[in-house]
GROMACS .gro file of C-alpha atoms in nm:
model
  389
    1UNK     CA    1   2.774   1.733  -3.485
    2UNK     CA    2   2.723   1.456  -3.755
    3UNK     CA    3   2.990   1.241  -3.877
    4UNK     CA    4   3.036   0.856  -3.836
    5UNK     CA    5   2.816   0.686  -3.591
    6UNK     CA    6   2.511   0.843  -3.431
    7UNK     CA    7   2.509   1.257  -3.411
    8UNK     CA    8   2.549   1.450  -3.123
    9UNK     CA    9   2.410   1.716  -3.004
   10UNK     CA   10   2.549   1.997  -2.752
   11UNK     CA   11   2.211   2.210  -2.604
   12UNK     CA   12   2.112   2.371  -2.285
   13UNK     CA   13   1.903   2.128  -2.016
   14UNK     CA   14   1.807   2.200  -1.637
   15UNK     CA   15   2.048   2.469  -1.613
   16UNK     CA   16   2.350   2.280  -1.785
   17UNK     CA   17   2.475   2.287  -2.096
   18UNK     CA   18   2.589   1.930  -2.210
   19UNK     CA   19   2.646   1.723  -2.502
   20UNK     CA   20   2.382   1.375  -2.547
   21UNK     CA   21   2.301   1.129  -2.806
   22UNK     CA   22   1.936   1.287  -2.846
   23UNK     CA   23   1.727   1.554  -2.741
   24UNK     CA   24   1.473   1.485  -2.510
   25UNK     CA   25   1.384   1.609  -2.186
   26UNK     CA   26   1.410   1.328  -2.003
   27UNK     CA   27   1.770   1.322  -1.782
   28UNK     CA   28   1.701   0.952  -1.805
   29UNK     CA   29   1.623   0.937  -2.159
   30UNK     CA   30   1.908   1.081  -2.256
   31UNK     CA   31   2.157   1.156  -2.027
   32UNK     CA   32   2.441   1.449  -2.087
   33UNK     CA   33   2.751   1.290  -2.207
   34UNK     CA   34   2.919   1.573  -2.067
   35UNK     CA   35   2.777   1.884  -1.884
   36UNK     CA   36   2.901   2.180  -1.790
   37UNK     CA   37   2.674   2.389  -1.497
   38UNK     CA   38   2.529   2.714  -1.599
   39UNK     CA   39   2.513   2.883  -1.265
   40UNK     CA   40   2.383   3.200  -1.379
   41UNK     CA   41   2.119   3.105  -1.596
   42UNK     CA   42   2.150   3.352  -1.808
   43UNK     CA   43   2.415   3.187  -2.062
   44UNK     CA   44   2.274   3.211  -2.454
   45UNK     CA   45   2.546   2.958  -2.540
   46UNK     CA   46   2.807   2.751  -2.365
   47UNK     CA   47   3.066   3.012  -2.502
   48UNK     CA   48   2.935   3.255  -2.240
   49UNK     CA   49   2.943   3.041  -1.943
   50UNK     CA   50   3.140   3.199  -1.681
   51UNK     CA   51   3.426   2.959  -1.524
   52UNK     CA   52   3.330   2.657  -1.702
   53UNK     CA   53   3.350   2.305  -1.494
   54UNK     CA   54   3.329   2.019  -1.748
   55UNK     CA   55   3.227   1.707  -1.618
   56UNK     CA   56   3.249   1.378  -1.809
   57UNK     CA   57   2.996   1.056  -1.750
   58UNK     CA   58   3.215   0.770  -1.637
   59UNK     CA   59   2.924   0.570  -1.558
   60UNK     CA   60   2.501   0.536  -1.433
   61UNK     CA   61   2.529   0.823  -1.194
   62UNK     CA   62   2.947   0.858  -1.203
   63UNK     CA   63   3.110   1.210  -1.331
   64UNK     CA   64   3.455   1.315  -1.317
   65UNK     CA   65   3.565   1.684  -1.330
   66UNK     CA   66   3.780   1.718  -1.641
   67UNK     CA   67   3.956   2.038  -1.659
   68UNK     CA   68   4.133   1.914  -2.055
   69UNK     CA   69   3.730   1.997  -2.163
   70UNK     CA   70   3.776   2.365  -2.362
   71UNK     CA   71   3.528   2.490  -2.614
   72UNK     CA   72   3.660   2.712  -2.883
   73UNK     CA   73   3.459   2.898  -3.182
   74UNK     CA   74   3.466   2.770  -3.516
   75UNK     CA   75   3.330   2.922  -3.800
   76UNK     CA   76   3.175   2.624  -4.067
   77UNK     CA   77   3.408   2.477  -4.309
   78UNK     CA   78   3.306   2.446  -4.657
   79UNK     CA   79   3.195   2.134  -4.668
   80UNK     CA   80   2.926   2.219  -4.412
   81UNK     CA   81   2.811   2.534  -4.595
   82UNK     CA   82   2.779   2.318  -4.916
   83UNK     CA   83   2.594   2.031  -4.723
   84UNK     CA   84   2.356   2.296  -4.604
   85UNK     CA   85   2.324   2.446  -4.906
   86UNK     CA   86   2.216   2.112  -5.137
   87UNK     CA   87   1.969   1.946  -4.941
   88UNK     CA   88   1.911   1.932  -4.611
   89UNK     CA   89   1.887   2.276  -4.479
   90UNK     CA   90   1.686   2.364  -4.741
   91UNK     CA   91   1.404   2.086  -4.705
   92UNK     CA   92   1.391   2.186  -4.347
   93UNK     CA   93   1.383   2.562  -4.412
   94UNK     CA   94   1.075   2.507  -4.661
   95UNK     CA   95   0.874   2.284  -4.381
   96UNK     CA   96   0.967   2.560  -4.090
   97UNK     CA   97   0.822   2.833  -4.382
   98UNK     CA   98   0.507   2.603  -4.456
   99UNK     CA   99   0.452   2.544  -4.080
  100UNK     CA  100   0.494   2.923  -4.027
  101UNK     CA  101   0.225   3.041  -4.260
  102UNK     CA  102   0.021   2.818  -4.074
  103UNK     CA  103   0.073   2.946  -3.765
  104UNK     CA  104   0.081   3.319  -3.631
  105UNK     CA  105   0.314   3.552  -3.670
  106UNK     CA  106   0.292   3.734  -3.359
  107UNK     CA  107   0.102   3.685  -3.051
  108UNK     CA  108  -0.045   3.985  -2.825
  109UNK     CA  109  -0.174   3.968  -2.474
  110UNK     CA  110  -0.330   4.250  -2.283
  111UNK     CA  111  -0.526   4.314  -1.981
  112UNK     CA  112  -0.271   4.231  -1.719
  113UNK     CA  113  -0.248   4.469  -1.404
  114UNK     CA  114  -0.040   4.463  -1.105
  115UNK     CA  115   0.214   4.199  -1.028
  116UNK     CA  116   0.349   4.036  -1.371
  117UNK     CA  117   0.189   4.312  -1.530
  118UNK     CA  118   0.520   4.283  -1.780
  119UNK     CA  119   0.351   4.024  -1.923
  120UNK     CA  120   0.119   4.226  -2.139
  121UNK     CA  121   0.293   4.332  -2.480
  122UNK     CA  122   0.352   4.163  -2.840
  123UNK     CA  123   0.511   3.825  -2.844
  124UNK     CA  124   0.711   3.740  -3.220
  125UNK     CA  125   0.718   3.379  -3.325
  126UNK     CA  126   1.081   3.292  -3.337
  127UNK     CA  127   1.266   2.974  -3.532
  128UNK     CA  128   1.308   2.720  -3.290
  129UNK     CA  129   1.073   2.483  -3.138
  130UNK     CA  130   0.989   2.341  -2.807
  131UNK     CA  131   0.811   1.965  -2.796
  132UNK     CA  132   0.691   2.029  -3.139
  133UNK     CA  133   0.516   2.381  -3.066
  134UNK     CA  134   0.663   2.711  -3.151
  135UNK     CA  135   0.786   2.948  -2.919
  136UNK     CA  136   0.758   3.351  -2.899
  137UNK     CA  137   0.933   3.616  -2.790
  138UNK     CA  138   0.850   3.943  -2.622
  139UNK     CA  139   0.973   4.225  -2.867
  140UNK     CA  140   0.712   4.500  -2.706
  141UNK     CA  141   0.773   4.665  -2.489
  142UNK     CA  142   1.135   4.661  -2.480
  143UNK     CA  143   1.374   4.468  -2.268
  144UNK     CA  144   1.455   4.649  -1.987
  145UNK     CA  145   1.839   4.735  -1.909
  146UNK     CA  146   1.806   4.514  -1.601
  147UNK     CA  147   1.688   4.194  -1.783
  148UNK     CA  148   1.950   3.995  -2.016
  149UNK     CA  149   1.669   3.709  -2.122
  150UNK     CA  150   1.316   3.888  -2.258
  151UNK     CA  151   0.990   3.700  -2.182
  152UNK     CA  152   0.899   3.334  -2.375
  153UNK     CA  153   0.600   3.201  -2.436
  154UNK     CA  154   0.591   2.807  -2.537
  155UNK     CA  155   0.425   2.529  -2.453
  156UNK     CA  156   0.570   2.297  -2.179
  157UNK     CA  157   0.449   1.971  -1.962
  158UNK     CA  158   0.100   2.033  -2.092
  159UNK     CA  159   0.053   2.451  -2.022
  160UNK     CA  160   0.121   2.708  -2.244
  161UNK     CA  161   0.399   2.917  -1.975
  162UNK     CA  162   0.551   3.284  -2.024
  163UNK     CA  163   0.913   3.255  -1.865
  164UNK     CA  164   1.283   3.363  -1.854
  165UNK     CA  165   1.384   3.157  -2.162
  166UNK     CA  166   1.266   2.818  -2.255
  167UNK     CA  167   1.329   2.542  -2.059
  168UNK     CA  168   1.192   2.221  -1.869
  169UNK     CA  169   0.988   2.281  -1.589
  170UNK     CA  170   1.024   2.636  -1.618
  171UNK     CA  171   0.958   2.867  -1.293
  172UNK     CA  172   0.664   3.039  -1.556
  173UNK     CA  173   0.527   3.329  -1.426
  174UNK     CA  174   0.179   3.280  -1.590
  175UNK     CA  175   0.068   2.997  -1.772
  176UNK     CA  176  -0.245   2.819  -1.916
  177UNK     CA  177  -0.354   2.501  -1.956
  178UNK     CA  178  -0.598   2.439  -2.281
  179UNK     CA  179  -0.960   2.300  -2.251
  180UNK     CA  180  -0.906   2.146  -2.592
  181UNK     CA  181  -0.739   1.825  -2.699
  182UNK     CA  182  -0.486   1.976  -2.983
  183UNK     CA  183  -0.350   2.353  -2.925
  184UNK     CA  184  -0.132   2.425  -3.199
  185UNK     CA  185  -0.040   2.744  -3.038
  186UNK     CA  186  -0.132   2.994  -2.763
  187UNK     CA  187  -0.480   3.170  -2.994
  188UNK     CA  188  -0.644   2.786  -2.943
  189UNK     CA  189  -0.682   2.728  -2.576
  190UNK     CA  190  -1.055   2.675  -2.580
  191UNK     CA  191  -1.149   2.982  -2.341
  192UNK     CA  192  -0.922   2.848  -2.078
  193UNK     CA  193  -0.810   3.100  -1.815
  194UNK     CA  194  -0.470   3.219  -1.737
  195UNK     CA  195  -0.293   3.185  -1.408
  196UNK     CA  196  -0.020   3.380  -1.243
  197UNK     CA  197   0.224   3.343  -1.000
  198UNK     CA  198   0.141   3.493  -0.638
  199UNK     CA  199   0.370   3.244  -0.409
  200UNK     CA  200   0.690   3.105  -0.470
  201UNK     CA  201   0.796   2.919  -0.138
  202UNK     CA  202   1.158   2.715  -0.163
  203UNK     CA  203   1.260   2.464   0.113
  204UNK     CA  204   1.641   2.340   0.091
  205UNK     CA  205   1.631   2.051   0.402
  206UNK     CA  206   1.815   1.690   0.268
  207UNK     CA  207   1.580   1.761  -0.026
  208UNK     CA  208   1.504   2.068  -0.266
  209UNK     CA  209   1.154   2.167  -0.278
  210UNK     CA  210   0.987   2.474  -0.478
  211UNK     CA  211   0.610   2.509  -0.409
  212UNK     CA  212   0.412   2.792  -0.616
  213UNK     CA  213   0.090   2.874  -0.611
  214UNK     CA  214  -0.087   3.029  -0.941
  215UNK     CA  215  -0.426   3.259  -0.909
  216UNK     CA  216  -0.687   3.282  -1.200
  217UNK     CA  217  -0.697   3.652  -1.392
  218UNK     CA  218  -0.989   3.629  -1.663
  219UNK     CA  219  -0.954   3.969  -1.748
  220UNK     CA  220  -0.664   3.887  -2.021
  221UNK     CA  221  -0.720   3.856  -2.364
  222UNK     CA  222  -0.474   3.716  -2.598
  223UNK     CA  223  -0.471   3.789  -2.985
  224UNK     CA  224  -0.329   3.547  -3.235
  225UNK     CA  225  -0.190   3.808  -3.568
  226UNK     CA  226  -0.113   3.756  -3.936
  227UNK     CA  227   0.165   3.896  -4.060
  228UNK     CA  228  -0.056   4.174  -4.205
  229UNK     CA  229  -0.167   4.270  -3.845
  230UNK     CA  230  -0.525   4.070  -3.864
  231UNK     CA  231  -0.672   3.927  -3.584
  232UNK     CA  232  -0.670   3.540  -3.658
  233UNK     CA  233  -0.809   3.450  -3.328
  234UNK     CA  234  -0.902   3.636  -3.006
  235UNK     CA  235  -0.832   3.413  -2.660
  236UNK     CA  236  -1.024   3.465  -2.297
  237UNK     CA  237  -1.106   3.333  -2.014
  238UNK     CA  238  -1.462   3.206  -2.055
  239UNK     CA  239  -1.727   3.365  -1.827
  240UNK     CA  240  -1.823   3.248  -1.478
  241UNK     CA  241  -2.222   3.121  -1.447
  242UNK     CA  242  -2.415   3.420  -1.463
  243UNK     CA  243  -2.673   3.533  -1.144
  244UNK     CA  244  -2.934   3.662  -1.336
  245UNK     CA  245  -3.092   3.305  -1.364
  246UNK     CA  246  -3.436   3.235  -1.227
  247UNK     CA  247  -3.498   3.182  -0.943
  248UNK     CA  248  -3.636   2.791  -1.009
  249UNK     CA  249  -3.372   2.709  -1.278
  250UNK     CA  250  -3.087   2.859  -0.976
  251UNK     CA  251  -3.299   2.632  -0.679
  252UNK     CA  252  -3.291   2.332  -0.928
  253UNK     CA  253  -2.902   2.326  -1.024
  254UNK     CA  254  -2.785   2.430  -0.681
  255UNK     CA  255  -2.963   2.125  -0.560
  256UNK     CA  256  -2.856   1.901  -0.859
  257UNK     CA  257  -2.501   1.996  -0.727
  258UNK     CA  258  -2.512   2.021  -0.372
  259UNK     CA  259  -2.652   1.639  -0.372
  260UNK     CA  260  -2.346   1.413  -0.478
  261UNK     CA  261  -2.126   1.690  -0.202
  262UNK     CA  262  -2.328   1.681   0.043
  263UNK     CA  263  -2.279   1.245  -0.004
  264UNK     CA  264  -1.928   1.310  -0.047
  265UNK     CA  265  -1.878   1.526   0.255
  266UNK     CA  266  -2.109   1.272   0.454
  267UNK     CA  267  -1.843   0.985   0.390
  268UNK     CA  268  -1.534   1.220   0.411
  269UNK     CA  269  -1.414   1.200   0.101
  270UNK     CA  270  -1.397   1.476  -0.226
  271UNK     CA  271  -1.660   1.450  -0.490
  272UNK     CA  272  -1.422   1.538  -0.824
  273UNK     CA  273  -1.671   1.721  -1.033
  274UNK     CA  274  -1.356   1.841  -1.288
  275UNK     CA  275  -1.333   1.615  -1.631
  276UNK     CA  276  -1.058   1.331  -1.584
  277UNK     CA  277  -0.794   1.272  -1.846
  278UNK     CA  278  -0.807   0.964  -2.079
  279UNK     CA  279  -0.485   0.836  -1.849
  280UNK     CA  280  -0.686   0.811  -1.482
  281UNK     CA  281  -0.930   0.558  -1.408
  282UNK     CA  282  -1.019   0.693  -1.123
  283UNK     CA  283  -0.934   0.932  -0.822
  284UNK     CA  284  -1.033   0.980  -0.484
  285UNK     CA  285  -0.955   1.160  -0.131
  286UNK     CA  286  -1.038   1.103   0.215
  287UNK     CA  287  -0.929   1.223   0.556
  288UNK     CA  288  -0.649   1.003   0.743
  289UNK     CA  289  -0.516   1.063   1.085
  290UNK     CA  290  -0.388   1.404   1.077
  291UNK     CA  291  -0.413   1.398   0.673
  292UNK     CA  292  -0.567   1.335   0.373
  293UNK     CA  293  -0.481   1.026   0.158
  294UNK     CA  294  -0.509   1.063  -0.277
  295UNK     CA  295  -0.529   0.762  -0.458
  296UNK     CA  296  -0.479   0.829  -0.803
  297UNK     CA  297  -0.552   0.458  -1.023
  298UNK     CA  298  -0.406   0.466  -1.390
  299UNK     CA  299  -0.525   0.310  -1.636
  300UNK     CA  300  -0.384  -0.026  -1.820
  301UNK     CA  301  -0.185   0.024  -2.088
  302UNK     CA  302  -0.019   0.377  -1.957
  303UNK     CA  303   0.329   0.357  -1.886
  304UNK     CA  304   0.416   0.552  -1.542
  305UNK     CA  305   0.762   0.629  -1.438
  306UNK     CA  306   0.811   0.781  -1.103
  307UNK     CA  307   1.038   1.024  -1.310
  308UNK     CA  308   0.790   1.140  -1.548
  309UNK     CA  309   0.531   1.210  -1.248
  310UNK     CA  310   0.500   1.575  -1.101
  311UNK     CA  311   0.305   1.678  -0.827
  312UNK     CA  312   0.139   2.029  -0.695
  313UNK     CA  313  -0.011   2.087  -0.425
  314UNK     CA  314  -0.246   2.339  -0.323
  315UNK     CA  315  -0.481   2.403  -0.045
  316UNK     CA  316  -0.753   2.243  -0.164
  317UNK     CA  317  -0.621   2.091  -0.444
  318UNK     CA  318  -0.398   1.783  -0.586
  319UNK     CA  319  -0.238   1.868  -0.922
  320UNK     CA  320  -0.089   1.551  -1.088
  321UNK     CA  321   0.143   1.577  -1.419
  322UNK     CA  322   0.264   1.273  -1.592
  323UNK     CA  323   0.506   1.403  -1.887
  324UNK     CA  324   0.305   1.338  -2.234
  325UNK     CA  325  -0.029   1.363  -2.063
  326UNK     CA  326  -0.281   1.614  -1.925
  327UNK     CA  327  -0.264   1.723  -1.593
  328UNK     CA  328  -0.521   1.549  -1.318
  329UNK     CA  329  -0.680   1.769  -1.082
  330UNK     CA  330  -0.828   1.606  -0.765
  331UNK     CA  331  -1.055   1.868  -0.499
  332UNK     CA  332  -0.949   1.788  -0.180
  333UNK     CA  333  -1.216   1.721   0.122
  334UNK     CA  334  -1.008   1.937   0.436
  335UNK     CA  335  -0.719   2.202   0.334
  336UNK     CA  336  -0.369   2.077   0.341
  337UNK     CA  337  -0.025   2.224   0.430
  338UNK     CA  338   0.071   2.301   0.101
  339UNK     CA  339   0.449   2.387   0.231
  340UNK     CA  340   0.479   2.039   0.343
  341UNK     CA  341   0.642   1.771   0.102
  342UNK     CA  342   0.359   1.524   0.027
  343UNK     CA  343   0.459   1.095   0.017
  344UNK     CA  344   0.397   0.954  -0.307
  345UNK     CA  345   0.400   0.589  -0.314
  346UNK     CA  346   0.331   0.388  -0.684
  347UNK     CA  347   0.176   0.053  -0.624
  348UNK     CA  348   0.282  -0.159  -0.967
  349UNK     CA  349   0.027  -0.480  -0.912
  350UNK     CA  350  -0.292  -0.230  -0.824
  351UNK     CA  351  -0.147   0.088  -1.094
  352UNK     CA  352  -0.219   0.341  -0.797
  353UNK     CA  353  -0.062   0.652  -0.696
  354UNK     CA  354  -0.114   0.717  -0.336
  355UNK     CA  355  -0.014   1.043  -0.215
  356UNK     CA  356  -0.045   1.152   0.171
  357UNK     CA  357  -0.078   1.521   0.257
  358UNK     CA  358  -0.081   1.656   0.576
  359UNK     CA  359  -0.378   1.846   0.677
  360UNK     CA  360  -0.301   2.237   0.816
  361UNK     CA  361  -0.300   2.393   1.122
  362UNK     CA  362  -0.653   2.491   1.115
  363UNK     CA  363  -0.784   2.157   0.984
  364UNK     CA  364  -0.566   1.973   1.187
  365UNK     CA  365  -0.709   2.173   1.542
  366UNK     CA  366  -1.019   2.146   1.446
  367UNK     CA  367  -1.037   1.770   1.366
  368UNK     CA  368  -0.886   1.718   1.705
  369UNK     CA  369  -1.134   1.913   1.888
  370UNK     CA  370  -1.421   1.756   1.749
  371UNK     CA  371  -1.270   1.323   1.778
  372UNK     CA  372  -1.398   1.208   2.094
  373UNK     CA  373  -1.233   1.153   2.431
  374UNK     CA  374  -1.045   0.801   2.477
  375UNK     CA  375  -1.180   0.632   2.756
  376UNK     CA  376  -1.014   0.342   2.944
  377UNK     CA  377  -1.324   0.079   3.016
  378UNK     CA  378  -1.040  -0.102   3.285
  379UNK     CA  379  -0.945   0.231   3.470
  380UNK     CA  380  -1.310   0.345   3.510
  381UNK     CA  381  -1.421   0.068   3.665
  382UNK     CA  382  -1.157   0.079   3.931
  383UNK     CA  383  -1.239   0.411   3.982
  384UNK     CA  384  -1.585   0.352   4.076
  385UNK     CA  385  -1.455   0.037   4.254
  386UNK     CA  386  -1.639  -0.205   4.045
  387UNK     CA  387  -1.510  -0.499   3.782
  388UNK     CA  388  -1.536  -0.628   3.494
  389UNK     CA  389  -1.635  -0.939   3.327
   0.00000   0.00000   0.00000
């Protein structure tokens, strides 16, 4: 809506549909001036909300129910279809045509089998756009009767994700994160490989936590197309070292490698051997009591907002997000309960994240087995009926 003072706009957020100042993902950034709770999820606009609850911002954290709140269809006066005809519409439909012929038409991906194999089909690249990169949508094969929302594929919180419709922090079903600095759109991932959802674990105690775990499939390939059907670009997962090295060039790098891990292990802490993002200075994990303890130290000059930080945790590894950035990955040195909510703590005067994890059952055992036995110097020298000095 435009009209005097700043616009508004009324668009779809973490499963609400509300009306803010500005888009941005951000609840912080720009909170909903008033939302209205899509329980379903499945709503393609606020019209189609079933038993709409409208609740108005009083205040930082303050909503009131207002049941006055009723939406009603309006078709555009005249006004607005001469506006959009003059100027502004039609500036903005020429830049989304230029930026189309840049990018493909249509995306194709192939190769999946199994679970998610309903992945694999032709993927049209549709008007909107999410964080400034376009988004497809599944056209082949068709929907079927059972699903209301086909497949997306967009770019989100640094991965390319294929989801249920477009949204922030999406629960994507595969996704990839590019090698490369810029990826315009999914054909440019620089040989990246694609991950897919085998774990979806949800805890609901004082405090809502959803922990998935992704596994690697290089066997899909994903073609960028021209309108005309050309192949612009053909994406896949590069290949894994191959065996058929000699024998001396193998002995060499396995040594070369094994060196600064075998140090690591030594001290009890992970050797990262994966390239760090522009925004960590540093990162580094060692074994606690009963854990393992991440510190994670950011650079000068990055803002960090406890908000804007995400973390994933896997067995062996520490995934950290911070929203405009790439994602950190820190190798673990002992596997972790990755079902158990890790602490995050953000020391301001240092810039460091530390994050505790607790170590799993097996680690956990095992550590205790092999710390040695307590012994009280005072008690075994009664015992033997002697003293001490």
């Amino acid at each position: 809506r435009e009209g005097s003072g700043s616009p508004l706009y009324l668009w779809s957020r973490g499963g609400n549909w509300g009306v803010s100042e500005s888009l941005k993902t951000s609840s912080l950034g720009a909170p909903f001036l008033t939302r209205c709770p899509d329980t379903s999820g499945r709503a393609r606009h606020p019209l189609e909300v079933r038993r709409p609850r409208w609740y108005v911002r009083k205040g930082r954290g303050q909503e009131d129910l207002d049941a006055g709140v009723k939406l009603q269809a309006q078709p555009p006066s005249a006004s607005d279809l001469q506006s959009c005809a003059s100027g502004t519409a039609t500036s903005s439909t020429s830049e989304a045509r230029q930026g189309s012929d840049e990018l493909p038409s249509s995306i194709s991906i192939a190769g999946r089998e199994g679970s998610h194999s309903d992945i694999n089909g032709r993927y049209e690249l549709s008007k909107s756009l999410w964080g400034g990169h376009p988004v497809y949508t599944q056209v082949e094969p068709p929907l079927p009767y059972d699903q209301e929302r086909p497949l997306a594929l967009f770019f989100d919180h640094g991965y390319w994700a294929i989801a249920r419709g477009v949204s922030s922090l999406p629960r994507a079903t595969a996704r990839c994160h590019p090698r490369c600095a810029e990826s315009p759109h999914p054909g440019e991932v620089g040989g990246a490989a694609w991950e897919f959802l085998c774990d979806n674990l949800e805890y609901r105690v004082l405090v809502s936590t959803d922990t998935r775990k992704y596994n690697v499939d290089r066997r899909v390939v994903l073609e960028a197309l021209a309108a005309d059907g050309a192949v612009i670009s053909r994406s896949m997962a590069a290949p894994l070292p191959s065996p058929s090295l000699s024998s001396s060039s193998t002995a060499a790098a396995a040594a070369s490698s094994a060196a600064p891990v075998a140090a690591a292990a030594a001290n009890g802490t992970s050797q990262r051997l994966r390239p760090t993002p522009p925004w960590v200075a540093s990162g580094t994990a060692a074994e606690g009591e009963g854990e393992v303890r991440a510190a994670i130290v950011v650079r000068d000059g990055i803002d960090v907002d406890m908000q804007k930080l995400s973390l994933e945790v896997g067995p062996k590894v520490l995934k950290i997000g911070l929203e405009g950035h790439d994602v950190f990955e820190l190798d673990l040195p002992f596997a972790v309960d990755a079902a158990a909510n890790p602490k995050a703590r953000w020391l301001d005067k240092s810039r460091t994240l530390r994050v505790r994890l607790e170590l799993s059952e097996d680690d956990a055992a095992a550590t205790a087995r092999e710390a040695p036995p307590t012994v009280d110097a005072a008690a075994s020298a009664r015992d033997f009926g002697g003293g001490m000095d």
